[in-house]
Coordinates of C-alpha atoms and ligand atoms in Angstrom, one line a residue:
Chain A
M1 CA 45.7 -25.3 10.1
T2 CA 42.5 -25.4 8.2
T3 CA 39.0 -25.1 9.4
V4 CA 36.3 -27.3 8.0
Q5 CA 33.4 -25.1 6.9
Q6 CA 30.1 -26.6 8.1
T7 CA 28.0 -24.1 6.2
K8 CA 25.4 -25.6 4.0
R9 CA 24.1 -24.0 0.8
K10 CA 20.5 -23.9 -0.3
L11 CA 19.5 -22.7 -3.8
L12 CA 16.3 -20.6 -3.7
S13 CA 13.8 -20.8 -6.7
E14 CA 16.3 -23.1 -8.6
D15 CA 13.4 -24.1 -11.0
W16 CA 13.4 -20.6 -12.3
Y17 CA 17.0 -20.2 -13.7
R18 CA 19.7 -22.1 -15.3
H19 CA 23.5 -21.6 -15.0
T20 CA 25.4 -21.1 -18.3
A21 CA 28.8 -20.0 -19.2
S22 CA 27.6 -16.5 -19.8
G23 CA 25.9 -16.2 -16.4
V24 CA 22.5 -17.0 -15.0
E25 CA 19.5 -17.0 -17.4
L26 CA 16.0 -16.8 -16.1
L27 CA 13.5 -19.3 -17.3
V28 CA 10.3 -17.7 -18.7
S29 CA 7.1 -18.8 -20.3
D30 CA 6.0 -17.2 -23.6
C31 CA 2.2 -17.5 -24.4
N32 CA 1.7 -18.5 -27.9
T33 CA -1.8 -17.2 -27.9
C34 CA -1.5 -13.6 -26.6
G35 CA 2.2 -13.1 -26.6
H36 CA 2.7 -12.3 -22.9
R37 CA 6.0 -13.4 -21.3
W38 CA 5.9 -14.6 -17.7
F39 CA 8.5 -15.0 -14.9
P40 CA 8.5 -17.2 -13.0
P41 CA 7.5 -19.7 -15.7
R42 CA 3.9 -20.8 -15.6
S43 CA 1.7 -23.6 -16.9
A44 CA -1.1 -21.4 -18.0
C45 CA -1.1 -17.8 -19.2
S46 CA -2.1 -15.3 -16.5
S47 CA -3.4 -12.9 -19.3
C48 CA -5.5 -15.2 -21.5
A49 CA -5.5 -18.5 -19.6
S50 CA -4.2 -20.4 -22.5
E51 CA -2.1 -23.5 -21.7
D52 CA -0.2 -23.1 -25.0
L53 CA 3.1 -21.8 -23.6
T54 CA 6.6 -22.2 -24.7
R55 CA 9.3 -22.5 -21.9
T56 CA 12.5 -20.4 -22.9
H57 CA 14.9 -18.2 -21.2
T58 CA 16.2 -14.7 -21.0
G59 CA 19.8 -13.6 -21.5
A60 CA 22.1 -13.0 -18.6
R61 CA 22.1 -9.2 -18.9
G62 CA 19.7 -6.6 -17.8
I63 CA 19.2 -2.9 -16.8
A64 CA 18.2 -1.6 -13.2
Y65 CA 14.8 0.1 -13.3
A66 CA 15.0 1.1 -9.6
S67 CA 17.1 0.2 -6.6
S68 CA 17.2 0.8 -2.9
K69 CA 19.7 0.0 0.0
V70 CA 17.6 -1.5 2.8
H71 CA 18.8 -0.8 6.3
V72 CA 16.4 -2.7 8.3
G73 CA 17.1 -6.2 7.3
G74 CA 16.3 -9.0 9.6
A75 CA 17.0 -12.7 9.4
P76 CA 17.6 -14.4 7.1
W77 CA 18.7 -11.2 5.3
P78 CA 21.9 -9.3 6.0
K79 CA 21.7 -6.2 8.2
E80 CA 22.0 -4.0 5.0
Y81 CA 21.4 -5.1 1.5
V82 CA 20.6 -3.6 -2.0
L83 CA 17.5 -4.6 -3.9
S84 CA 16.9 -3.7 -7.5
Y85 CA 14.2 -4.3 -10.0
I86 CA 16.0 -5.5 -13.1
D87 CA 14.5 -5.4 -16.6
I88 CA 15.7 -8.3 -18.6
D89 CA 14.3 -9.4 -22.0
G90 CA 10.8 -8.5 -21.3
V91 CA 10.4 -9.3 -17.6
R92 CA 11.1 -7.3 -14.6
V93 CA 12.7 -9.2 -11.7
L94 CA 13.5 -8.2 -8.1
M95 CA 16.8 -9.3 -7.0
H96 CA 19.6 -8.7 -4.5
T97 CA 22.4 -6.6 -6.0
N98 CA 26.1 -6.8 -5.5
S99 CA 26.7 -3.2 -4.6
D100 CA 27.4 -1.0 -1.5
Q101 CA 24.7 1.5 -2.7
A102 CA 21.6 1.7 -4.6
L103 CA 22.2 1.5 -8.3
T104 CA 21.4 4.5 -10.4
P105 CA 18.4 3.8 -12.6
D106 CA 19.3 2.4 -16.0
T107 CA 22.7 0.9 -14.8
P108 CA 23.4 -2.1 -16.8
V109 CA 23.9 -5.5 -14.9
T110 CA 24.7 -9.1 -15.4
I111 CA 23.0 -11.8 -13.5
A112 CA 24.8 -14.6 -11.6
L113 CA 24.1 -16.7 -8.6
G114 CA 25.0 -15.2 -5.3
H115 CA 24.7 -15.5 -1.5
I116 CA 21.6 -13.4 -0.4
G117 CA 21.0 -14.5 3.2
T118 CA 21.7 -16.9 5.9
D119 CA 19.0 -19.1 7.6
N120 CA 20.7 -20.5 10.7
A121 CA 23.9 -22.1 9.2
T122 CA 22.5 -22.5 5.7
E123 CA 23.5 -20.0 3.1
L124 CA 20.6 -19.0 0.8
W125 CA 21.7 -18.4 -2.8
S126 CA 19.5 -17.0 -5.6
Y127 CA 20.0 -15.0 -8.8
I128 CA 21.7 -11.8 -8.0
A129 CA 22.4 -8.6 -10.1
H130 CA 26.0 -7.3 -10.6
P131 CA 26.5 -3.8 -12.0
V132 CA 28.6 -4.1 -15.1
G133 CA 32.3 -3.6 -14.3
K134 CA 32.1 -5.5 -11.0
D135 CA 33.8 -8.8 -10.6
I136 CA 31.5 -11.7 -10.3
E137 CA 32.0 -14.3 -7.7
S138 CA 31.7 -17.6 -9.3
P139 CA 29.6 -20.1 -7.2
E140 CA 31.9 -23.0 -8.5
A141 CA 35.0 -21.2 -7.2
T142 CA 33.5 -21.1 -3.6
S143 CA 31.9 -24.6 -3.5
Chain B
M1 CA -29.5 2.3 -7.7
R2 CA -30.5 4.1 -4.5
N3 CA -28.7 6.9 -2.9
V4 CA -26.6 6.0 0.1
F5 CA -25.7 8.2 3.0
V6 CA -23.2 8.3 5.8
A7 CA -25.1 8.9 9.1
G8 CA -22.4 8.7 11.7
A9 CA -18.7 8.1 12.3
A10 CA -16.5 7.0 15.2
V11 CA -12.8 6.5 15.5
A12 CA -11.0 5.0 18.5
P13 CA -7.8 7.0 18.9
F14 CA -5.0 5.3 17.0
G15 CA -1.8 4.3 18.8
K16 CA -0.3 1.4 20.7
Y17 CA -2.8 -0.8 22.7
K18 CA -0.9 -3.9 23.3
D19 CA -3.2 -5.0 26.2
S20 CA -6.3 -4.8 24.1
T21 CA -7.6 -7.2 21.3
P22 CA -8.8 -6.4 17.7
A23 CA -12.4 -7.4 18.9
E24 CA -12.2 -5.0 21.8
L25 CA -10.8 -2.1 19.7
G26 CA -13.4 -2.6 17.0
G27 CA -16.1 -3.1 19.6
T28 CA -15.1 0.3 21.2
S29 CA -15.6 2.3 17.9
A30 CA -18.8 0.3 17.0
L31 CA -20.3 1.2 20.5
E32 CA -19.5 4.9 20.1
L33 CA -21.0 4.9 16.6
M34 CA -24.3 3.2 17.7
Q35 CA -24.6 5.7 20.5
S36 CA -23.9 8.7 18.3
V37 CA -26.4 7.7 15.6
G38 CA -29.0 6.6 18.1
V39 CA -30.1 3.2 16.6
S40 CA -30.6 0.0 18.4
P41 CA -28.8 -3.2 17.2
D42 CA -32.0 -4.8 15.8
R43 CA -32.3 -1.9 13.3
V44 CA -28.9 -2.7 11.7
D45 CA -29.6 -4.8 8.6
T46 CA -26.1 -6.0 7.8
G47 CA -22.5 -5.4 8.9
F48 CA -19.0 -5.6 7.4
V49 CA -15.7 -5.5 9.2
G50 CA -12.5 -4.9 7.4
S51 CA -9.2 -6.3 8.9
V52 CA -6.1 -8.0 7.7
Y53 CA -4.7 -9.5 10.9
G54 CA -7.8 -9.6 13.1
G55 CA -8.4 -13.4 12.5
S56 CA -11.2 -15.5 11.5
L57 CA -14.7 -14.2 12.0
I58 CA -13.5 -10.8 13.3
A59 CA -16.8 -9.3 12.1
Q60 CA -18.8 -11.5 14.4
R61 CA -16.3 -10.9 17.3
V62 CA -16.5 -7.2 16.9
L63 CA -20.3 -6.7 16.3
Q64 CA -21.5 -9.2 18.9
R65 CA -20.1 -6.7 21.4
V66 CA -22.8 -4.2 20.4
G67 CA -25.7 -6.6 20.0
I68 CA -25.5 -7.0 16.3
S69 CA -25.9 -10.8 16.0
G70 CA -27.9 -12.9 13.8
Q71 CA -28.0 -10.5 10.9
P72 CA -25.7 -11.2 7.7
I73 CA -22.3 -10.0 8.7
F74 CA -19.1 -10.4 6.8
S75 CA -15.3 -10.1 7.5
V76 CA -13.5 -8.4 4.6
E77 CA -9.7 -8.7 3.8
N78 CA -8.2 -6.7 1.0
A79 CA -4.9 -5.7 2.6
C80 CA -4.7 -1.9 3.3
A81 CA -7.9 -1.5 1.3
S82 CA -9.9 -3.8 3.7
G83 CA -11.7 -1.0 5.4
G84 CA -12.6 0.7 2.1
S85 CA -13.7 -2.5 0.7
A86 CA -16.0 -3.2 3.6
V87 CA -17.6 0.2 3.1
N88 CA -18.0 -0.6 -0.6
L89 CA -19.8 -3.8 0.2
A90 CA -22.1 -1.9 2.6
F91 CA -22.7 0.7 0.0
Q92 CA -23.7 -2.1 -2.6
A93 CA -26.1 -3.6 -0.1
I94 CA -28.0 -0.3 0.5
A95 CA -27.8 1.0 -3.1
S96 CA -29.3 -2.3 -4.4
G97 CA -32.1 -2.2 -1.9
I98 CA -31.1 -5.4 -0.1
A99 CA -30.4 -3.5 3.2
D100 CA -31.6 -0.1 4.5
S101 CA -28.8 0.2 7.1
A102 CA -25.3 -1.1 7.6
I103 CA -22.5 -0.8 10.0
V104 CA -18.9 -0.9 8.9
V105 CA -15.9 -1.3 11.1
G106 CA -12.2 -1.3 10.3
V107 CA -9.8 -2.7 12.8
D108 CA -6.2 -3.9 13.2
Q109 CA -3.7 -4.3 15.9
L110 CA -0.1 -4.2 14.7
S111 CA 1.7 -3.7 17.9
T112 CA 1.5 -7.4 18.4
F113 CA 4.0 -7.8 15.5
G114 CA 6.7 -5.8 17.5
G115 CA 8.5 -3.1 15.4
G116 CA 9.8 -3.0 11.9
A117 CA 8.3 -3.7 8.6
L118 CA 4.9 -5.4 8.3
P119 CA 5.0 -9.2 7.6
L120 CA 4.2 -9.7 3.9
T121 CA 2.4 -12.7 2.5
T122 CA 4.4 -15.8 2.3
A123 CA 4.7 -17.9 -0.9
D124 CA 5.3 -14.7 -2.9
V125 CA 8.2 -14.6 -5.3
E126 CA 9.5 -11.2 -4.1
T127 CA 9.0 -11.8 -0.5
A128 CA 11.2 -14.9 -0.9
Q129 CA 13.9 -12.6 -2.3
G130 CA 13.8 -10.3 0.7
V131 CA 11.4 -7.5 -0.3
I132 CA 9.7 -5.4 2.4
M133 CA 7.1 -2.7 1.9
P134 CA 9.5 0.2 2.6
A135 CA 11.9 -1.2 0.0
T136 CA 9.1 -1.3 -2.6
Y137 CA 8.2 2.3 -2.0
A138 CA 11.8 3.3 -1.8
M139 CA 12.4 1.9 -5.3
R140 CA 9.2 3.8 -6.5
A141 CA 10.6 6.9 -4.9
Q142 CA 14.1 6.6 -6.5
R143 CA 12.5 6.2 -9.9
Y144 CA 10.0 9.0 -9.4
L145 CA 12.8 11.5 -8.2
H146 CA 14.9 10.4 -11.1
Q147 CA 12.3 10.8 -13.8
A148 CA 10.5 13.9 -12.4
G149 CA 13.8 15.6 -11.7
A150 CA 12.6 16.2 -8.2
E151 CA 14.6 17.1 -5.1
P152 CA 14.6 14.3 -2.4
M153 CA 13.7 17.1 0.1
V154 CA 10.2 17.1 -1.3
L155 CA 9.6 13.9 0.7
D156 CA 10.7 15.7 3.9
R157 CA 8.2 18.4 3.1
I158 CA 5.4 15.9 2.8
S159 CA 6.2 14.4 6.2
V160 CA 6.4 17.9 7.8
K161 CA 3.0 18.9 6.2
N162 CA 1.1 15.8 7.3
R163 CA 2.7 15.6 10.7
G164 CA 1.8 19.2 11.2
N165 CA -1.8 18.6 10.2
G166 CA -1.8 15.6 12.6
A167 CA -0.6 17.7 15.5
H168 CA -4.2 19.1 15.7
N169 CA -5.9 15.6 15.4
P170 CA -6.7 14.1 18.8
R171 CA -7.3 10.8 17.1
A172 CA -3.8 10.6 15.6
H173 CA -1.1 8.3 16.7
F174 CA 1.5 11.2 16.4
Q175 CA 0.1 14.5 17.5
K176 CA 3.3 16.5 17.2
S177 CA 4.7 18.7 14.5
I178 CA 8.2 17.9 13.1
T179 CA 10.7 19.9 11.2
L180 CA 12.6 19.3 8.0
D181 CA 15.7 18.8 10.1
D182 CA 14.0 16.1 12.1
V183 CA 13.2 14.2 9.0
A184 CA 16.7 14.6 7.6
Q185 CA 18.2 13.4 10.9
S186 CA 15.9 10.3 11.2
R187 CA 17.4 6.9 10.6
R188 CA 17.6 5.4 7.2
V189 CA 15.1 2.7 6.4
A190 CA 15.5 2.0 2.7
D191 CA 17.2 4.6 0.6
P192 CA 15.9 7.3 0.0
L193 CA 13.3 6.7 2.6
K194 CA 14.0 7.5 6.3
L195 CA 12.0 6.7 9.3
L196 CA 10.0 9.9 9.3
H197 CA 8.9 9.2 5.7
C198 CA 7.1 6.1 7.0
C199 CA 3.8 5.8 8.7
P200 CA 3.8 4.0 12.0
N201 CA 2.4 0.5 12.7
S202 CA -0.6 1.3 14.9
D203 CA -3.5 -0.2 16.7
G204 CA -6.9 1.2 16.1
A205 CA -10.5 1.0 14.9
A206 CA -13.0 3.1 13.1
A207 CA -16.7 2.7 12.4
L208 CA -19.2 4.2 9.9
F209 CA -22.9 4.0 9.7
L210 CA -24.5 3.8 6.2
C211 CA -28.1 4.1 5.3
S212 CA -30.7 4.8 2.7
E213 CA -32.6 8.1 2.5
D214 CA -35.8 6.7 4.1
F215 CA -33.9 5.2 7.0
G216 CA -31.8 8.4 7.5
R217 CA -35.0 10.6 7.7
D218 CA -35.8 9.3 11.2
L219 CA -32.3 9.9 12.6
A220 CA -31.3 13.0 14.4
V221 CA -27.9 13.2 12.7
D222 CA -26.5 14.9 9.7
L223 CA -26.5 12.8 6.5
V224 CA -23.7 13.0 3.9
R225 CA -24.3 11.4 0.6
V226 CA -21.9 8.8 -0.8
R227 CA -21.5 10.0 -4.3
A228 CA -19.2 7.2 -5.4
S229 CA -17.8 3.9 -4.0
V230 CA -15.5 2.0 -6.1
V231 CA -13.0 -0.9 -5.6
R232 CA -10.6 -2.2 -8.2
S233 CA -7.9 -4.9 -8.1
G234 CA -4.4 -4.8 -9.5
Q235 CA -3.8 -5.9 -13.1
F236 CA -1.2 -8.7 -12.9
H237 CA 1.7 -9.0 -15.3
T238 CA 5.5 -9.5 -15.0
S239 CA 6.7 -7.2 -17.6
Y240 CA 7.9 -3.6 -17.4
R241 CA 5.4 -1.9 -15.0
D242 CA 5.7 1.8 -14.7
M243 CA 6.2 2.0 -10.9
T244 CA 5.8 5.8 -10.9
W245 CA 2.2 5.5 -12.1
P246 CA -0.1 3.6 -9.9
D247 CA -2.6 2.6 -12.6
I248 CA -4.9 0.9 -10.0
T249 CA -5.4 4.3 -8.4
E250 CA -6.0 5.9 -11.7
R251 CA -8.6 3.3 -12.9
T252 CA -10.4 3.4 -9.5
A253 CA -10.6 7.2 -9.4
R254 CA -11.7 7.5 -13.0
A255 CA -14.7 5.1 -12.2
A256 CA -15.4 7.0 -9.0
Y257 CA -15.4 10.4 -10.7
E258 CA -17.8 9.0 -13.4
M259 CA -20.1 7.6 -10.6
A260 CA -20.1 10.9 -8.8
G261 CA -20.4 13.1 -11.9
I262 CA -17.4 15.2 -10.9
T263 CA -13.8 15.8 -11.9
A264 CA -10.7 16.0 -9.8
A265 CA -10.9 19.8 -10.0
D266 CA -14.2 19.7 -7.9
L267 CA -12.5 18.2 -4.8
D268 CA -12.0 20.4 -1.7
V269 CA -10.4 17.9 0.4
V270 CA -8.6 14.5 -0.1
E271 CA -7.4 11.8 2.2
L272 CA -5.1 9.5 0.3
H273 CA -2.9 6.6 1.1
D274 CA 0.3 8.1 2.3
A275 CA 1.7 5.1 4.0
F276 CA 5.1 6.5 2.8
A277 CA 5.8 10.1 1.9
I278 CA 6.4 9.2 -1.8
A279 CA 3.0 7.7 -2.1
E280 CA 1.4 11.2 -1.7
L281 CA 3.2 12.2 -4.9
L282 CA 2.3 9.0 -6.9
H283 CA -1.3 9.0 -5.8
A284 CA -1.9 12.8 -6.2
E285 CA -0.9 12.5 -9.8
A286 CA -2.9 9.3 -10.5
L287 CA -6.0 10.9 -8.8
G288 CA -5.6 13.8 -11.1
L289 CA -5.0 16.4 -8.4
T290 CA -2.0 17.7 -10.4
E291 CA -0.4 17.0 -13.7
R292 CA 2.0 14.1 -14.3
W293 CA 5.4 14.7 -12.7
K294 CA 4.1 17.9 -11.0
A295 CA 3.0 16.7 -7.6
H296 CA 6.4 17.6 -6.2
V297 CA 6.0 21.1 -7.5
A298 CA 2.5 21.3 -5.9
V299 CA 3.7 20.1 -2.5
T300 CA 6.6 22.7 -2.5
A301 CA 4.1 25.5 -3.5
G302 CA 1.7 24.6 -0.6
E303 CA -1.1 23.5 -2.9
F304 CA -1.8 20.5 -0.8
D305 CA -1.7 22.4 2.5
R306 CA -4.9 22.6 4.7
D307 CA -5.5 26.1 3.2
G308 CA -4.1 25.3 -0.2
R309 CA -5.8 24.6 -3.6
V310 CA -6.9 21.1 -2.5
A311 CA -6.2 20.0 1.1
V312 CA -4.5 16.7 1.0
S313 CA -4.6 14.6 4.3
P314 CA -5.7 17.5 6.6
S315 CA -6.2 14.9 9.3
G316 CA -2.5 14.2 9.2
G317 CA -2.8 11.2 6.9
L318 CA -1.4 7.9 7.6
L319 CA 1.9 9.4 8.4
S320 CA 0.4 11.1 11.5
R321 CA -2.7 9.0 12.3
G322 CA -0.9 5.8 12.0
H323 CA -1.8 2.8 9.8
P324 CA -3.8 0.0 11.5
V325 CA -4.3 -1.4 8.0
G326 CA -7.9 -2.5 8.1
A327 CA -9.0 0.6 9.9
S328 CA -7.3 3.2 7.8
G329 CA -9.9 3.4 4.9
V330 CA -12.8 3.6 7.4
S331 CA -11.2 6.2 9.5
Q332 CA -10.4 8.4 6.4
L333 CA -14.2 8.3 5.7
C334 CA -14.9 9.3 9.3
E335 CA -12.6 12.3 8.9
M336 CA -14.3 13.3 5.7
Y337 CA -17.8 13.0 7.2
W338 CA -16.7 15.5 9.9
Q339 CA -15.2 17.7 7.3
I340 CA -18.4 17.9 5.2
T341 CA -20.7 18.3 8.3
G342 CA -18.4 21.1 9.4
T343 CA -17.6 19.3 12.6
A344 CA -13.9 18.7 12.1
G345 CA -12.8 21.3 14.8
D346 CA -9.2 22.3 14.4
L347 CA -8.8 20.2 11.3
Q348 CA -11.7 21.9 9.4
V349 CA -11.1 22.8 5.9
P350 CA -13.2 25.9 5.3
G351 CA -16.1 25.3 3.0
A352 CA -15.3 21.7 2.4
S353 CA -18.2 20.1 0.4
V354 CA -16.6 17.6 -1.9
A355 CA -14.3 15.0 -0.4
L356 CA -12.4 12.0 -1.7
T357 CA -10.8 9.1 0.2
H358 CA -8.3 6.6 -1.3
T359 CA -6.7 3.5 0.1
T360 CA -4.6 1.1 -1.8
G361 CA -2.5 -1.7 -0.7
G362 CA -1.2 -5.2 -0.8
G363 CA 2.5 -5.9 -1.3
I364 CA 2.2 -8.8 -3.8
F365 CA 4.3 -9.5 -6.8
G366 CA 3.2 -8.5 -10.2
V367 CA 0.7 -5.8 -9.4
D368 CA 1.3 -2.2 -8.3
N369 CA -1.2 -2.8 -5.5
G370 CA -3.5 -5.7 -4.8
A371 CA -6.7 -3.6 -4.2
C372 CA -7.7 0.0 -4.2
S373 CA -10.9 1.7 -2.9
V374 CA -12.0 5.3 -3.6
H375 CA -15.0 7.1 -2.1
V376 CA -16.5 10.4 -2.9
L377 CA -18.6 12.2 -0.3
A378 CA -20.6 15.3 -0.9
A379 CA -22.6 17.7 1.0
D380 CA -25.8 17.6 -1.2
Ligands
ZN401 ZN1 -1.8 -15.6 -23.1

């Protein structure tokens, strides 16, 4: 007997990343005037106010700068979850992390899409860090 | 620029006051202040009220209760630095000659949010991904301990020190000492931070009276000079920020030392923004109280104890006193006014003549903190 899943999925911040064969790449803006790189992408540079920006993307690999296992989660987040600051091609991005414990600083990670919380019956998905060596759950496989 | 003086201080004890309102809490401390300074409402030229969650026109609602109505008054919101920012605006008004006297109140009532972490601003990239303030400080702590080669137990020591100081403070939310074991046994909040590494969400208010030298001459109170009053904002970027070095604190402190004509070595007593135990290490280094990566050594050696090289948070800090966010910066200045006038009672740091207060706050993406205020008070 099969049960029909009623769970819906919502992609958070989906304008800020793209899904490729190598994983999830973050969309960024490079300022052609002063050289600053911005995530999320911006229409004007927050350093020099230039509007001469190029939209580009990072790779799908980064390094954990710092990490913590949070034990006081409340809806829509899980009761416990790991957050990490991930350094990835010039930007530092906070993301949920597929790990039971905080990552040691400088742990290499890959970026993929993952389930980060549940708002009523809707699964919230966003970019998520996977310490290298861990299997990555493919969103296609669970669709 | 004219000299500016503190002529009085009042703190309504911090704690849980669910049946009160921010306007009532602020009004209580304002009334106590006006009575202690001995001025009538019509002699107050201007007023500033710092608050984050007090609501629209909190300044009017607080100051109307003590007859300050009709003058230019302003509500100031700068996250945890709201109170310190309100003091800075009052300082500017008197230093510039626009006003001769000003009342400053800081107030917030956090018990209305229930327990847990404070609500952060919405429409923030990191809030949308699930960050809360304890997690931000936890990650700073993890990185600091990693890079400094420090033992996690130093965080426990900070909580024990500050809660021990707060045990003597009748205005503190927590007036009870704790042990290293208590900290270690407390529940995990965000690794490596436990509950007793975090300040409580409190209700409370504090009030400060500032005036010019001429105005102060007629008052029957001790005057303490504000040698520096500085506010800075966080510098926004999304690249690799060094989260173990709160540059906003360093920039604000540097400007304050220059304005005061002192160095960190001249300080006898400091109240800094220890909303989480790790913050004492980060800010002590950025304020120049100790060398980079050495604050954990200083804490362990007792250098920041009430009778140490420089007393850090002899009032108990936010860890003991609680953190009604808008009130914190004003209450720190109240504690320092009492230290310098030698009226701090059981909290007195012997011979305290140069004091610094520091509040920083604002959990928004892309800056280490949104706003920071630093004040220097001195006896002369
Ligand atoms: Zn630019």
